mmCIF file of C-alpha atoms in Angstrom:
data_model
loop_
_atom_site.group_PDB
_atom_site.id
_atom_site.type_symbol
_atom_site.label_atom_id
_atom_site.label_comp_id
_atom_site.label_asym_id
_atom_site.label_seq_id
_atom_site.Cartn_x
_atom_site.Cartn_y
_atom_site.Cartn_z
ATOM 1 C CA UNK K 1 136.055 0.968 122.894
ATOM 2 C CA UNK K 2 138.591 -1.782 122.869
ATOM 3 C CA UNK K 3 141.217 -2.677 120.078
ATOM 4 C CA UNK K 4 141.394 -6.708 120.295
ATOM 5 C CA UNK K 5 144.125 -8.116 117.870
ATOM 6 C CA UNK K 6 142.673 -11.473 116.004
ATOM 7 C CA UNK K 7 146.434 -12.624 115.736
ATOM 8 C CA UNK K 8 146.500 -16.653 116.272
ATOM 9 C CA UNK K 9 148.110 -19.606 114.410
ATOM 10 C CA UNK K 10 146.315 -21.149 111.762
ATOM 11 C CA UNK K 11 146.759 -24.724 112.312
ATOM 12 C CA UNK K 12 145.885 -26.590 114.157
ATOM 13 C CA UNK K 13 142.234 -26.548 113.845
ATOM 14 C CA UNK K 14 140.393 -27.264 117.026
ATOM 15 C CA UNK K 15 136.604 -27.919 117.563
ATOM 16 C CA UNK K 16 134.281 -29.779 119.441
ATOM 17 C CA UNK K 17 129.994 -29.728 120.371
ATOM 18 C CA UNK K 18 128.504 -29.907 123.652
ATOM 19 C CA UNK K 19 125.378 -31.747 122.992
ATOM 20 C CA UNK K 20 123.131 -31.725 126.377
ATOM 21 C CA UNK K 21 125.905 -31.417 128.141
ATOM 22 C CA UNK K 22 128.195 -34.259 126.613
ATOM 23 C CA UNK K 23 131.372 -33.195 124.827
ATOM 24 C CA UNK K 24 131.765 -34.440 121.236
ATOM 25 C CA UNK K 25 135.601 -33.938 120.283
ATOM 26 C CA UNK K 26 136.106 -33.602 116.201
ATOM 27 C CA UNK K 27 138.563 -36.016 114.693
ATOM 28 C CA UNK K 28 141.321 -33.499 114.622
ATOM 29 C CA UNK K 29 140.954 -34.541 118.504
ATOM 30 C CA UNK K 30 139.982 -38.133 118.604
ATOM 31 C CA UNK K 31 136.410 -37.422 118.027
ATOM 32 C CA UNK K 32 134.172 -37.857 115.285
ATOM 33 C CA UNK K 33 133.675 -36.030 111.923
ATOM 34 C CA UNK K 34 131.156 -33.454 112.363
ATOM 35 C CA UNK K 35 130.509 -30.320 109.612
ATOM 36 C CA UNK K 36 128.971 -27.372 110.516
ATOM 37 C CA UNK K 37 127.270 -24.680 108.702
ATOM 38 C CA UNK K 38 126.576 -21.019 110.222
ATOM 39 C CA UNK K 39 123.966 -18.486 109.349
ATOM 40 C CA UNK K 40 123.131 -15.030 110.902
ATOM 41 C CA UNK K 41 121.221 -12.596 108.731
ATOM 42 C CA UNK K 42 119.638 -9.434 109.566
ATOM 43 C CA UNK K 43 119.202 -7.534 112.740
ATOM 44 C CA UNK K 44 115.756 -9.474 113.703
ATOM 45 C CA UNK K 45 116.333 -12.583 112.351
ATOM 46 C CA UNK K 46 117.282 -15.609 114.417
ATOM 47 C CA UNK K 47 120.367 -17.347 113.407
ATOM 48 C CA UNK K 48 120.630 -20.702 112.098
ATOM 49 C CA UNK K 49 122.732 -23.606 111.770
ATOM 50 C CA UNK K 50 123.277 -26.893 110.116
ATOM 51 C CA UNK K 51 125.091 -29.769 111.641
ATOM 52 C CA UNK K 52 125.937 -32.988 109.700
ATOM 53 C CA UNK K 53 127.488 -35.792 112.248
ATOM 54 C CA UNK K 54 128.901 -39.013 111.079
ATOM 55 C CA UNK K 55 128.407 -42.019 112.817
ATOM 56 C CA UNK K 56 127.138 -41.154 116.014
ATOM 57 C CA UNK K 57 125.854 -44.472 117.869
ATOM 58 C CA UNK K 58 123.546 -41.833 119.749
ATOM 59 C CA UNK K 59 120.048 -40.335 118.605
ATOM 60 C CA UNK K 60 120.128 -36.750 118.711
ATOM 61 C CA UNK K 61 116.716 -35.799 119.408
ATOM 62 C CA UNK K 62 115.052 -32.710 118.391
ATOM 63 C CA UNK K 63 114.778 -30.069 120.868
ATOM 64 C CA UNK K 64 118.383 -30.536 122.113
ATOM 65 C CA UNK K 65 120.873 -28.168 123.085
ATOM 66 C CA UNK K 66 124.220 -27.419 121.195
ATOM 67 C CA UNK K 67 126.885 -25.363 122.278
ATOM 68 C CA UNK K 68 129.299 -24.845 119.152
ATOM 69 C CA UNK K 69 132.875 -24.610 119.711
ATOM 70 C CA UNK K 70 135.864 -23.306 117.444
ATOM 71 C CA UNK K 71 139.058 -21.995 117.512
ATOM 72 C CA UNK K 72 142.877 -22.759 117.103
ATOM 73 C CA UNK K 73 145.336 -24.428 118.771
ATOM 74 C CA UNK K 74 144.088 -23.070 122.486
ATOM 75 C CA UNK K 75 142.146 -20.214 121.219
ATOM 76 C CA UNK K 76 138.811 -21.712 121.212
ATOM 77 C CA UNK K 77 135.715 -20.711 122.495
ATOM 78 C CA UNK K 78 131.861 -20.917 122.273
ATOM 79 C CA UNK K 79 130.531 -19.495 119.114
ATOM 80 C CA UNK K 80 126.621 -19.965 119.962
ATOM 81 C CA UNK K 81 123.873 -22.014 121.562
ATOM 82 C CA UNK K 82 121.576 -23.672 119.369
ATOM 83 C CA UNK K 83 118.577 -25.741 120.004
ATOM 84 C CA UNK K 84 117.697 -28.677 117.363
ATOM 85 C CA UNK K 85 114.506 -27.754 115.445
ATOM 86 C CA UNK K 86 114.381 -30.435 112.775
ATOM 87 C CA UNK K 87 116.572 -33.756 112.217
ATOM 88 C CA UNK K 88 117.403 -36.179 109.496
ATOM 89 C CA UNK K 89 119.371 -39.341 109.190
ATOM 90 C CA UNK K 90 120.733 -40.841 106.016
ATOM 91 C CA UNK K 91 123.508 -43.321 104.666
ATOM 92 C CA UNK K 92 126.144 -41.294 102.502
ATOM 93 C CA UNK K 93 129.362 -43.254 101.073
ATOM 94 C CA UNK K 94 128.762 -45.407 104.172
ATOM 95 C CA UNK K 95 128.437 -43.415 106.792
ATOM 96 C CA UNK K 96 125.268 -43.092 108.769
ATOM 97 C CA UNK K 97 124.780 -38.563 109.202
ATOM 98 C CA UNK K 98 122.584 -36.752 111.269
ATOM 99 C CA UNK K 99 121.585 -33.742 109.734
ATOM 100 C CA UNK K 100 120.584 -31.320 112.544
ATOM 101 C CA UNK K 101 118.465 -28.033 111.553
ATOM 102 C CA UNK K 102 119.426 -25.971 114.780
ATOM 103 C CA UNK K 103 118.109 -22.764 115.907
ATOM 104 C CA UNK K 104 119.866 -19.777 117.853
ATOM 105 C CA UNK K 105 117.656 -19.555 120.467
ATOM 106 C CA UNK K 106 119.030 -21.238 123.494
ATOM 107 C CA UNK K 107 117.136 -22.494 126.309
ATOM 108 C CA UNK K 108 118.762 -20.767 128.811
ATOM 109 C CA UNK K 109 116.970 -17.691 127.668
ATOM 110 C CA UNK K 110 113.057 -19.351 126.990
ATOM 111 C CA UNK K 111 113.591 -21.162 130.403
ATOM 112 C CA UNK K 112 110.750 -20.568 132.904
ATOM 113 C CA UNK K 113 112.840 -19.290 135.970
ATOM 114 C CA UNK K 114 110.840 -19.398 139.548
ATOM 115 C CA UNK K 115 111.997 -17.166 141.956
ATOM 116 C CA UNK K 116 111.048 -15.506 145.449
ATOM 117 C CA UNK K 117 113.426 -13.210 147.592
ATOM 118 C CA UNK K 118 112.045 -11.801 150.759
ATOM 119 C CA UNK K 119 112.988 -8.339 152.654
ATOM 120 C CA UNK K 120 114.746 -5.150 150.888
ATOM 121 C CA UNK K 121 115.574 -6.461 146.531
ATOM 122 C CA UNK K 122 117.761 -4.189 144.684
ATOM 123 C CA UNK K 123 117.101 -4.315 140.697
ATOM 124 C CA UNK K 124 120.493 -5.335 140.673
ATOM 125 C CA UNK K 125 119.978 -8.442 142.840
ATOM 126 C CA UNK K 126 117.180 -9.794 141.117
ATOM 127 C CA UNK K 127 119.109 -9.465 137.500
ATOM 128 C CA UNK K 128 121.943 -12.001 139.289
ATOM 129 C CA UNK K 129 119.398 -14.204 140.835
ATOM 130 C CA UNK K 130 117.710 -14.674 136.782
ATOM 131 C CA UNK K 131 120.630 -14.909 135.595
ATOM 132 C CA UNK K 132 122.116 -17.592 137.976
ATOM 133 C CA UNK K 133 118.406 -19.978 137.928
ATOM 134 C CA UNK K 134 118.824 -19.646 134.429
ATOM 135 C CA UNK K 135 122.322 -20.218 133.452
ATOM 136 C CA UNK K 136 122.849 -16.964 131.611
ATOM 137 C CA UNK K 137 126.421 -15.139 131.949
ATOM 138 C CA UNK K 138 126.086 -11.641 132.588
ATOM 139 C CA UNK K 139 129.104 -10.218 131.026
ATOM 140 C CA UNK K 140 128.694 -6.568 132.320
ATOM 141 C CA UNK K 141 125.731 -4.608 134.028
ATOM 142 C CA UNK K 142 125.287 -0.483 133.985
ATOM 143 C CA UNK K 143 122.145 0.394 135.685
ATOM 144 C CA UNK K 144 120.763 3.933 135.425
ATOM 145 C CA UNK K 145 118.807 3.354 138.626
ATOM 146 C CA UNK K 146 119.218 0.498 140.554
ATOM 147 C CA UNK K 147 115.701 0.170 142.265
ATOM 148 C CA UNK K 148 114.529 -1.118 145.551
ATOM 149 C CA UNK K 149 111.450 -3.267 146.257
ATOM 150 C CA UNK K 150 110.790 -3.406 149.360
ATOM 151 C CA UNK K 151 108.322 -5.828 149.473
ATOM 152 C CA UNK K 152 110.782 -8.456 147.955
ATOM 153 C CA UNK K 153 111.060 -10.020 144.577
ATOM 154 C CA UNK K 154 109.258 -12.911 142.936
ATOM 155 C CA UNK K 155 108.783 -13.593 139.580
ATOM 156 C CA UNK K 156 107.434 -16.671 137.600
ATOM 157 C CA UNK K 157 108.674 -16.131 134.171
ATOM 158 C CA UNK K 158 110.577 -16.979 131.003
ATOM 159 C CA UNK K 159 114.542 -15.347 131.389
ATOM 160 C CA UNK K 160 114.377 -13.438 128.775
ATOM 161 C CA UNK K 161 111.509 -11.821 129.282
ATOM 162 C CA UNK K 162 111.889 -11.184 132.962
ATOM 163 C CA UNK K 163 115.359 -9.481 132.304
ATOM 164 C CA UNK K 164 113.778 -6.778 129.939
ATOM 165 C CA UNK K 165 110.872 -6.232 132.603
ATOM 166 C CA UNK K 166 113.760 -5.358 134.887
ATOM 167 C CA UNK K 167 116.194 -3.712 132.600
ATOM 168 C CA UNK K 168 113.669 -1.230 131.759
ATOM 169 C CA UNK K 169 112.772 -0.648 135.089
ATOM 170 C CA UNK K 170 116.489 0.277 135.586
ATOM 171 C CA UNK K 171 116.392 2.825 132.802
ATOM 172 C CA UNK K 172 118.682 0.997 131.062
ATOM 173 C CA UNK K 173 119.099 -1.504 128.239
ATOM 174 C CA UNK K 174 120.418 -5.207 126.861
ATOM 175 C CA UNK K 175 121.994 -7.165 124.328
ATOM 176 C CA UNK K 176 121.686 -10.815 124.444
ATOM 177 C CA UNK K 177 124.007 -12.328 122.394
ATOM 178 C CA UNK K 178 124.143 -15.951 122.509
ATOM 179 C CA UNK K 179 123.934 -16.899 126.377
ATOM 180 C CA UNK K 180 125.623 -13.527 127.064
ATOM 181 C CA UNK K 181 124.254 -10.664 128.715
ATOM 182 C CA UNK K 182 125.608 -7.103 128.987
ATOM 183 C CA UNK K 183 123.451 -4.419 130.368
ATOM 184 C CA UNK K 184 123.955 -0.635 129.699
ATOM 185 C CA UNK K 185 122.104 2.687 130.395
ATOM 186 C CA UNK K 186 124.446 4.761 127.995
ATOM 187 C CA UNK K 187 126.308 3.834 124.994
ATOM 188 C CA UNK K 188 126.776 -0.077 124.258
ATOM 189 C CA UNK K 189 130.628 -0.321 124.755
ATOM 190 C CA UNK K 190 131.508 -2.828 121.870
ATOM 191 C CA UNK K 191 135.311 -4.368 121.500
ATOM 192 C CA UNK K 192 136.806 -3.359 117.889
ATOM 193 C CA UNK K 193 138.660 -6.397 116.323
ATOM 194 C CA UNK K 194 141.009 -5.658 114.246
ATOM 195 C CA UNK K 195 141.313 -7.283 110.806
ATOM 196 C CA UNK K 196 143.863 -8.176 108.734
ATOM 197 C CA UNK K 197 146.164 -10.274 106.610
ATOM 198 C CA UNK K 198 148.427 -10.712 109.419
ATOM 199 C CA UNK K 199 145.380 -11.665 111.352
ATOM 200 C CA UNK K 200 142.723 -14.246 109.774
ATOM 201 C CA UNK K 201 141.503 -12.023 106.136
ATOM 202 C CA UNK K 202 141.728 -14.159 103.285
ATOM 203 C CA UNK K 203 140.732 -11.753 100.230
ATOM 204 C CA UNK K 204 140.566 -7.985 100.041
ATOM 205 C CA UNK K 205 136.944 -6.814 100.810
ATOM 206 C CA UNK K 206 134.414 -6.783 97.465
ATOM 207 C CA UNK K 207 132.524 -3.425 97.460
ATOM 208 C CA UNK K 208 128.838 -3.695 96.785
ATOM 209 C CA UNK K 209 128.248 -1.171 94.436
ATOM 210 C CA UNK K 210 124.576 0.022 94.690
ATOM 211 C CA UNK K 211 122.860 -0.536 90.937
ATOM 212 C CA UNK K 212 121.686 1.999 89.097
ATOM 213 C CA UNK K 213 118.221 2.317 87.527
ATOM 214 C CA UNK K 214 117.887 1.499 83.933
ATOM 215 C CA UNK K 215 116.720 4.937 82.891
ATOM 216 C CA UNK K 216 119.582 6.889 84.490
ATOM 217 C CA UNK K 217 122.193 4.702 82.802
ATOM 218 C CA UNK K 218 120.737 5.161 79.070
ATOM 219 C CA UNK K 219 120.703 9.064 79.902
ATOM 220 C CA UNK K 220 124.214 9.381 80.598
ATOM 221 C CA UNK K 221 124.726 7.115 77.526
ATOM 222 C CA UNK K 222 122.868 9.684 75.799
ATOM 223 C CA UNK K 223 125.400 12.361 76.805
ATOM 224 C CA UNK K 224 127.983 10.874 75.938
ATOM 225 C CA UNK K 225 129.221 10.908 79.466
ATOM 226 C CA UNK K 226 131.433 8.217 81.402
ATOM 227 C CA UNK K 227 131.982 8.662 85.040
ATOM 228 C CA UNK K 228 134.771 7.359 86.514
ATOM 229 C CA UNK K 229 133.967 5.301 89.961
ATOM 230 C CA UNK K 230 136.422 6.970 92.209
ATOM 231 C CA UNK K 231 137.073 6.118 95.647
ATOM 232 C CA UNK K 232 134.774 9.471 96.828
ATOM 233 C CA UNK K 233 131.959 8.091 94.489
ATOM 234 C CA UNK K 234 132.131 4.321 96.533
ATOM 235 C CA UNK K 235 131.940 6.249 99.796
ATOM 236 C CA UNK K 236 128.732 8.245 98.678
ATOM 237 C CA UNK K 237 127.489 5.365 97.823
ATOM 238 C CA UNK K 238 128.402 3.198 100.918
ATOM 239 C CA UNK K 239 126.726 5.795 102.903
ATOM 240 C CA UNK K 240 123.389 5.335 100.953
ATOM 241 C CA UNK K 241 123.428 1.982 100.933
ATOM 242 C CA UNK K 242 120.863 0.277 103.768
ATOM 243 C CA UNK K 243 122.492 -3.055 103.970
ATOM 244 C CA UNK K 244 125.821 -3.636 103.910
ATOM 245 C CA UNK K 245 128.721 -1.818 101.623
ATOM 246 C CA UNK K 246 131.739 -4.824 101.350
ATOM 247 C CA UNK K 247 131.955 -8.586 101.718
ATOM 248 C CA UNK K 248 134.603 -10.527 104.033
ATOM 249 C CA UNK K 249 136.010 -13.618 103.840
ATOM 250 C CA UNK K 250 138.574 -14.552 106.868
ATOM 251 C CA UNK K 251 139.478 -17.519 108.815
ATOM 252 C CA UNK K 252 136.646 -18.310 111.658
ATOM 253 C CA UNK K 253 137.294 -16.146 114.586
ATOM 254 C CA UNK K 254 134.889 -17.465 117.524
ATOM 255 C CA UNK K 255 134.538 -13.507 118.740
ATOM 256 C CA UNK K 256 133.204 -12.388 116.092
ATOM 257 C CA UNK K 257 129.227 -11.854 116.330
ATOM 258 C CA UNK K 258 126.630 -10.498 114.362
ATOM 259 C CA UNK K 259 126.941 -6.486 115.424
ATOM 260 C CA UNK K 260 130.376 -6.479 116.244
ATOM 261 C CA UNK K 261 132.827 -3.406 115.172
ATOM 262 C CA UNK K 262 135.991 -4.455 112.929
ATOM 263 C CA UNK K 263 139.035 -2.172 112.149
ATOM 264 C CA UNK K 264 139.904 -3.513 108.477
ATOM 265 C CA UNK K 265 143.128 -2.871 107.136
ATOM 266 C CA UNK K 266 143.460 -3.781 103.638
ATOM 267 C CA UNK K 267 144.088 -2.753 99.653
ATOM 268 C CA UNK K 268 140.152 -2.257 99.251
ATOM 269 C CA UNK K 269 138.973 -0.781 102.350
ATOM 270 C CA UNK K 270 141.152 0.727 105.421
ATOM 271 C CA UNK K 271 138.325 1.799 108.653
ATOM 272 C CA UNK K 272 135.795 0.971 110.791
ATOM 273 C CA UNK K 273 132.706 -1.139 109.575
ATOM 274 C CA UNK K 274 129.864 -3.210 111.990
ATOM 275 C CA UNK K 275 129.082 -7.127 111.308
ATOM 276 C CA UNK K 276 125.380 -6.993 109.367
ATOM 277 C CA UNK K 277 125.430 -10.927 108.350
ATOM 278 C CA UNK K 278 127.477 -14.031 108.892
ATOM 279 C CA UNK K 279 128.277 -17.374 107.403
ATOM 280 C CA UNK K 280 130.827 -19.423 109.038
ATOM 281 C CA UNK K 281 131.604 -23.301 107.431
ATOM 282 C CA UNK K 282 133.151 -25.661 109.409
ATOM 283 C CA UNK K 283 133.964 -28.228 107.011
ATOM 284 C CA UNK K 284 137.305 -29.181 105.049
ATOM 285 C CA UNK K 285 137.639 -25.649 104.427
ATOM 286 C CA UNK K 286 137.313 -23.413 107.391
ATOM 287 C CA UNK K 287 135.770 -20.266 106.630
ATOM 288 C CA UNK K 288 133.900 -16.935 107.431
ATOM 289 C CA UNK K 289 132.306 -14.589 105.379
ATOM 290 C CA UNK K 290 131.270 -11.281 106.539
ATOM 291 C CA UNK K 291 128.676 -8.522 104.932
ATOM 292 C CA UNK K 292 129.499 -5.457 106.506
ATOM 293 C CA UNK K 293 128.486 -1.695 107.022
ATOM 294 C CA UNK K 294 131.010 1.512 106.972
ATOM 295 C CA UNK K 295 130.584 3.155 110.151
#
């Protein structure tokens, strides 16, 4: 694994949308005002987000790509690829917004990609040639077998399902997260971000204490008995919990997905823990707030 420091200057903020391909600059930049809103919950749920834009002169239609953008001074980067689901438009304090419901699927991925390659195909080759007809990045690729056909290689098929036809024909396995691709046949090699004061955390992590039933707190009433919670009682308990064991609140950071690995250094919890859920908001207060698992 490798340690990446989140270290970067608060101000200024920087962030812009690429809407169908057009740039939209905020007003930090000589853009517009735009607010965004972030979800991703659970490991098979599709993330979501809300974008409110004022005054755009264009119609955002629905079933248009966004590409969301965030950082700080020259630390930014893509965050996700969203595709507009549902739209609204309203006057507010007289500004026209368009309210954008946006899912995380991006097109790249549910694009039908045609392709035909004659002679000797490696898997290998016909992974690049998906990935290049359908715009997807393939970050890093670890095949267990990297198969011949000899009789070529054609497929007619959405991305993302052609890429798991051939992944698994490799042996081997994928993450998609966002338009990013990495392939493995061993252990998923995930980057540890390390988290800090000095480094984006804005609070000390809350614990989420798992509740007891009714009956077992009236019987130790009934003993007279008044456990302490000590610090080896919270990590019994953060083992048995299924969801998550602490909320975080930091800055945005643009690297961090849903399933990442942080290193947390602070008064309430010093290790390792893995990104369950995230909320990021975009608005006059920049923020992210993490629900995370000890690992």
């Amino acid at each position: 694994m490798n340690n990446v420091d989140t270290n970067k200057p608060l101000f200024p903020r920087n962030s812009y949308l690429v809407i169908n391909g057009v740039t939209l600059q905020d007003r930090n930049n000589g853009g517009l005002r735009f607010d965004v809103e972030i979800k991703s919950n659970g490991d098979k749920k599709i993330g979501l987000a809300r974008v409110f834009i004022y005054n755009l002169s264009q119609e955002v239609e629905v079933g248009s790509e966004i590409k969301i953008n965030f950082g700080y001074a020259e630390d930014v980067g893509e965050y996700g690829i969203y595709e507009v689901v549902k739209k609204n438009k309203y006057r507010e304090d007289g500004n026209i917004i368009q309210e954008l419901l946006c899912s995380e699927r991006s097109k790249s991925t549910s694009k039908i990609v045609a392709i035909s390659i004659d002679g000797n195909v490696r898997t290998s080759e016909a992974i690049k040639a998906v990935c290049k007809a359908a715009g997807i990045t393939l970050v890093s690729m670890e095949l267990l077998e990297d198969k011949v056909y000899s009789n070529g290689y054609t497929c007619y098929e959405k991305a993302v399902n052609e890429l798991r036809e051939l992944v698994d024909d490799a042996g081997s396995k994928m993450i998609l997260k966002s338009n990013n691709l990495y392939i493995y046949h061993k252990e998923f090699k995930k980057k540890i971000i390390n988290l800090s004061f000095r480094s984006g955390l804005l609070k000390n992590p809350t614990f989420s204490e798992k509740i007891k039933k009714e009956k077992d707190v009236n019987k130790e009433n009934d003993n007279g008995k008044n456990e302490e919670w000590e610090a080896s009682n919270r990590k019994q308990t953060a083992k048995k919990s299924k969801e998550y064991d602490y909320s975080v609140e930091c800055f945005p950071i643009h690297y961090i997905k849903k399933g990442d690995a942080l290193k947390i250094e602070s008064a309430t919890f010093n290790g390792l823990a893995q990104v369950r859920e995230i909320e990021i908001s975009l608005k006059e207060n920049w923020e992210m707030k993490l629900k995370v698992k000890v690992i």
